[in-house]
Amino acid sequence: NAGVTQTPKFQVLKTGQSMTLQCAQDMNHEYMSWYRQDPGMGLRLIHYSVGAGITDQGEVPNGYNVSRSTTEDFPLRLLSAAPSQTSVYFCATSLGSQYQPQHFGDGTRLSIL
Amino acid sequence: ELKVEQNPLFLSMQEGKNYTIYCNYSTTSDRLYWYRQDPGKSLESLFVLLSNGAVKQEGRLMASLDTKARLSTLHITAAVHDLSATYFCAFQGGSEKLVFGKGTKLTVNP
């Protein structure tokens, strides 16, 4: 049982490049979300999804796109990378009940030069 | 706007001592979560607090929730080095979205 799998674990990009951060879960969780973690800022919600075909914006959505075509996968796309997007990105999932904690992946450490 | 204020942001303790981390939030919520993060690692769920007056304990950590005061606390009893980590509180204000505090970096010194 893999839980929440994020790939890649590390990535270096040049300004203006695009890329997709992958998040896959095998727990049949309805709710999936993406956070970024920056020093001294805690975790900030980028986008989230309450089920396949449904996505919504979080606190810091600009520069990021998401889609949810299946229950299992929730990729995060950086359209044109900027140095301000250098961060650690976490994917999290939960059952969809409002009383369950979210399960976090191991994170993707992204540097943009 | 949903806000969470966590303090202190940095805490250096001696082993064997007690201390409390505070988490204030800005709107009505009856769902409060505490997470632990070790350096370079992911977040691990510690406690889920679902109602006013809820208290949960695991080992040397005890969490409580006062929804009227919009306050949750994480109390550390007789700290040991293994508790060194960053602790986050997070709450849900009516949807699935979690709002996190900035975290408390705890260092327990021998």
Tab-separated table of C-alpha atoms in Angstrom:
chain	number	residue	atom	x	y	z
A	1	ASN	CA	0.000	0.000	0.000
A	2	ALA	CA	1.872	3.051	-1.259
A	3	GLY	CA	-0.432	5.768	0.189
A	4	VAL	CA	0.356	9.119	-1.438
A	5	THR	CA	3.156	9.073	-4.032
A	6	GLN	CA	4.722	12.241	-5.348
A	7	THR	CA	7.128	12.414	-8.266
A	8	PRO	CA	9.709	13.687	-8.812
A	9	LYS	CA	11.298	14.146	-5.387
A	10	PHE	CA	13.673	16.831	-6.612
A	11	GLN	CA	13.654	19.055	-9.679
A	12	VAL	CA	15.632	22.031	-10.945
A	13	LEU	CA	14.085	24.193	-13.642
A	14	LYS	CA	15.040	27.277	-15.541
A	15	THR	CA	12.804	30.341	-15.505
A	16	GLY	CA	10.082	30.015	-18.117
A	17	GLN	CA	10.122	26.220	-18.318
A	18	SER	CA	6.987	24.246	-17.657
A	19	MET	CA	6.583	21.009	-15.775
A	20	THR	CA	4.079	18.763	-14.060
A	21	LEU	CA	4.329	17.517	-10.492
A	22	GLN	CA	2.625	14.172	-10.116
A	23	CYS	CA	0.523	12.984	-7.198
A	24	ALA	CA	-1.025	9.529	-7.068
A	25	GLN	CA	-2.940	7.820	-4.258
A	26	ASP	CA	-4.197	4.289	-3.812
A	27	MET	CA	-6.495	4.877	-0.831
A	28	ASN	CA	-9.601	5.795	-2.853
A	29	HIS	CA	-9.687	9.204	-1.165
A	30	GLU	CA	-12.054	11.740	-2.683
A	31	TYR	CA	-10.284	14.848	-1.471
A	32	MET	CA	-6.861	15.814	-2.827
A	33	SER	CA	-4.933	19.023	-2.465
A	34	TRP	CA	-1.637	20.713	-3.226
A	35	TYR	CA	0.304	22.872	-0.774
A	36	ARG	CA	3.524	24.761	-0.987
A	37	GLN	CA	5.803	25.145	2.007
A	38	ASP	CA	8.149	28.081	2.290
A	39	PRO	CA	10.385	28.926	5.264
A	40	GLY	CA	8.465	30.817	7.938
A	41	MET	CA	5.189	30.608	5.984
A	42	GLY	CA	3.729	27.292	7.034
A	43	LEU	CA	1.789	25.449	4.335
A	44	ARG	CA	-0.360	27.350	1.877
A	45	LEU	CA	-3.074	25.747	-0.214
A	46	ILE	CA	-2.630	26.052	-3.981
A	47	HIS	CA	-5.520	24.025	-5.445
A	48	TYR	CA	-7.781	21.271	-4.222
A	49	SER	CA	-10.281	18.748	-5.538
A	50	VAL	CA	-13.261	17.149	-3.830
A	51	GLY	CA	-13.618	14.450	-6.471
A	52	ALA	CA	-12.899	13.500	-10.065
A	53	GLY	CA	-13.779	16.359	-12.408
A	54	ILE	CA	-14.021	18.961	-9.624
A	55	THR	CA	-11.245	21.387	-8.731
A	56	ASP	CA	-11.067	24.736	-6.992
A	57	GLN	CA	-8.541	27.373	-6.075
A	58	GLY	CA	-6.850	27.707	-2.743
A	59	GLU	CA	-4.953	30.579	-1.209
A	60	VAL	CA	-2.111	30.874	-3.764
A	61	PRO	CA	-3.317	29.509	-7.157
A	62	ASN	CA	-1.621	31.937	-9.557
A	63	GLY	CA	0.875	30.287	-11.903
A	64	TYR	CA	-0.470	26.785	-11.299
A	65	ASN	CA	-3.037	24.603	-13.048
A	66	VAL	CA	-4.644	21.362	-11.937
A	67	SER	CA	-7.030	18.773	-13.307
A	68	ARG	CA	-8.617	15.670	-11.818
A	69	SER	CA	-9.647	13.126	-14.409
A	70	THR	CA	-9.439	10.128	-12.066
A	71	THR	CA	-9.826	9.569	-8.347
A	72	GLU	CA	-6.216	8.401	-8.106
A	73	ASP	CA	-4.291	11.234	-9.762
A	74	PHE	CA	-4.061	14.976	-9.183
A	75	PRO	CA	-1.200	16.559	-11.181
A	76	LEU	CA	-0.013	20.119	-10.587
A	77	ARG	CA	1.235	22.043	-13.603
A	78	LEU	CA	3.590	24.992	-13.572
A	79	LEU	CA	2.922	26.841	-16.796
A	80	SER	CA	5.958	29.138	-16.889
A	81	ALA	CA	8.214	28.653	-13.900
A	82	ALA	CA	9.368	31.676	-11.925
A	83	PRO	CA	11.985	31.886	-9.142
A	84	SER	CA	9.160	32.756	-6.702
A	85	GLN	CA	7.838	29.242	-7.211
A	86	THR	CA	10.935	27.719	-5.655
A	87	SER	CA	9.458	25.752	-2.789
A	88	VAL	CA	8.629	22.352	-1.380
A	89	TYR	CA	5.333	21.063	-2.733
A	90	PHE	CA	3.160	18.614	-0.841
A	91	CYS	CA	0.183	16.663	-2.057
A	92	ALA	CA	-2.367	15.596	0.550
A	93	THR	CA	-5.455	13.408	0.480
A	94	SER	CA	-8.346	12.578	2.766
A	95	LEU	CA	-11.459	10.441	2.703
A	96	GLY	CA	-13.694	13.413	2.060
A	97	SER	CA	-15.299	13.276	5.444
A	98	GLN	CA	-14.739	16.569	7.176
A	99	TYR	CA	-13.434	14.786	10.252
A	100	GLN	CA	-10.487	12.935	8.833
A	101	PRO	CA	-6.911	14.163	8.847
A	102	GLN	CA	-5.148	14.640	5.567
A	103	HIS	CA	-2.401	12.239	4.546
A	104	PHE	CA	0.650	13.903	3.041
A	105	GLY	CA	3.062	12.704	0.396
A	106	ASP	CA	6.822	12.997	0.846
A	107	GLY	CA	7.036	16.241	-1.088
A	108	THR	CA	8.738	17.568	-4.211
A	109	ARG	CA	11.622	19.965	-3.740
A	110	LEU	CA	11.581	22.382	-6.662
A	111	SER	CA	14.259	24.967	-7.460
A	112	ILE	CA	13.827	27.495	-10.240
A	113	LEU	CA	16.889	29.321	-11.468
B	1	GLU	CA	-10.385	35.575	5.824
B	2	LEU	CA	-9.366	32.472	7.689
B	3	LYS	CA	-6.263	32.986	9.783
B	4	VAL	CA	-4.308	30.883	12.208
B	5	GLU	CA	-1.801	32.350	14.624
B	6	GLN	CA	0.575	29.938	16.244
B	7	ASN	CA	3.049	30.820	18.964
B	8	PRO	CA	5.782	30.624	19.792
B	9	LEU	CA	7.407	30.113	16.395
B	10	PHE	CA	10.618	28.865	17.985
B	11	LEU	CA	10.911	27.006	21.254
B	12	SER	CA	14.067	25.715	22.887
B	13	MET	CA	13.475	23.497	25.875
B	14	GLN	CA	15.503	21.451	28.280
B	15	GLU	CA	14.745	17.793	28.630
B	16	GLY	CA	12.322	17.111	31.434
B	17	LYS	CA	10.582	20.484	31.238
B	18	ASN	CA	6.975	21.252	30.349
B	19	TYR	CA	5.701	23.760	27.844
B	20	THR	CA	2.628	24.719	25.797
B	21	ILE	CA	2.225	25.730	22.166
B	22	TYR	CA	-0.773	27.949	21.389
B	23	CYS	CA	-2.901	28.087	18.268
B	24	ASN	CA	-5.494	30.845	17.800
B	25	TYR	CA	-7.813	30.887	14.821
B	26	SER	CA	-10.005	33.575	13.381
B	27	THR	CA	-13.414	32.027	12.778
B	28	THR	CA	-15.771	29.427	14.124
B	29	SER	CA	-14.472	25.937	13.671
B	30	ASP	CA	-14.920	22.643	15.439
B	31	ARG	CA	-12.203	20.828	13.561
B	32	LEU	CA	-8.625	21.377	14.585
B	33	TYR	CA	-5.635	19.284	13.619
B	34	TRP	CA	-2.087	19.009	14.901
B	35	TYR	CA	0.745	17.758	12.696
B	36	ARG	CA	4.404	17.022	13.263
B	37	GLN	CA	7.157	17.507	10.688
B	38	ASP	CA	10.723	16.267	11.052
B	39	PRO	CA	13.428	18.105	9.074
B	40	GLY	CA	13.251	17.279	5.382
B	41	LYS	CA	10.259	15.006	5.907
B	42	SER	CA	6.543	15.021	5.310
B	43	LEU	CA	3.811	15.903	7.780
B	44	GLU	CA	2.469	13.328	10.188
B	45	SER	CA	-0.972	13.634	11.753
B	46	LEU	CA	-0.873	13.777	15.566
B	47	PHE	CA	-4.343	14.761	16.765
B	48	VAL	CA	-7.797	15.488	15.423
B	49	LEU	CA	-9.964	17.626	17.728
B	50	LEU	CA	-13.605	17.732	16.742
B	51	SER	CA	-15.568	19.450	19.485
B	52	ASN	CA	-15.397	22.055	22.184
B	53	GLY	CA	-13.555	20.752	25.204
B	54	ALA	CA	-11.946	17.890	23.277
B	55	VAL	CA	-8.720	16.640	24.821
B	56	LYS	CA	-6.452	14.000	23.331
B	57	GLN	CA	-3.202	12.594	24.642
B	58	GLU	CA	-0.460	10.528	23.084
B	59	GLY	CA	2.635	9.899	25.164
B	60	ARG	CA	4.097	13.218	26.310
B	61	LEU	CA	1.828	15.302	24.082
B	62	MET	CA	-1.663	16.481	24.962
B	63	ALA	CA	-3.873	18.605	22.727
B	64	SER	CA	-7.034	20.485	23.648
B	65	LEU	CA	-9.630	22.604	21.901
B	66	ASP	CA	-11.695	25.550	23.172
B	67	THR	CA	-13.987	26.609	20.340
B	68	LYS	CA	-15.454	29.532	22.267
B	69	ALA	CA	-12.016	31.057	22.760
B	70	ARG	CA	-10.951	29.875	19.279
B	71	LEU	CA	-7.876	28.369	20.866
B	72	SER	CA	-6.112	25.046	20.734
B	73	THR	CA	-3.092	24.097	22.803
B	74	LEU	CA	-0.431	21.427	22.487
B	75	HIS	CA	1.100	20.667	25.855
B	76	ILE	CA	4.450	18.937	26.154
B	77	THR	CA	5.174	17.099	29.374
B	78	ALA	CA	8.691	16.166	30.475
B	79	ALA	CA	10.186	16.825	27.057
B	80	VAL	CA	12.671	14.387	25.509
B	81	HIS	CA	15.017	14.886	22.570
B	82	ASP	CA	12.868	12.758	20.268
B	83	LEU	CA	10.151	15.401	20.410
B	84	SER	CA	12.371	17.860	18.530
B	85	ALA	CA	10.441	18.720	15.351
B	86	THR	CA	8.207	21.387	13.874
B	87	TYR	CA	4.579	21.279	15.013
B	88	PHE	CA	1.734	22.718	12.988
B	89	CYS	CA	-1.859	23.368	13.884
B	90	ALA	CA	-4.474	23.590	11.136
B	91	PHE	CA	-8.184	24.157	11.113
B	92	GLN	CA	-11.097	23.769	8.739
B	93	GLY	CA	-13.529	26.669	8.590
B	94	GLY	CA	-16.518	25.031	6.952
B	95	SER	CA	-15.060	23.269	3.939
B	96	GLU	CA	-12.384	20.691	3.257
B	97	LYS	CA	-9.758	23.409	3.028
B	98	LEU	CA	-7.145	23.395	5.753
B	99	VAL	CA	-5.563	26.623	6.986
B	100	PHE	CA	-2.196	26.083	8.637
B	101	GLY	CA	-0.329	28.014	11.255
B	102	LYS	CA	3.284	28.927	10.527
B	103	GLY	CA	4.575	26.170	12.743
B	104	THR	CA	6.519	25.959	15.989
B	105	LYS	CA	10.068	24.676	15.704
B	106	LEU	CA	10.764	22.795	18.900
B	107	THR	CA	14.289	21.944	19.982
B	108	VAL	CA	14.751	19.819	23.086
B	109	ASN	CA	18.221	20.075	24.561
B	110	PRO	CA	19.839	17.568	26.924
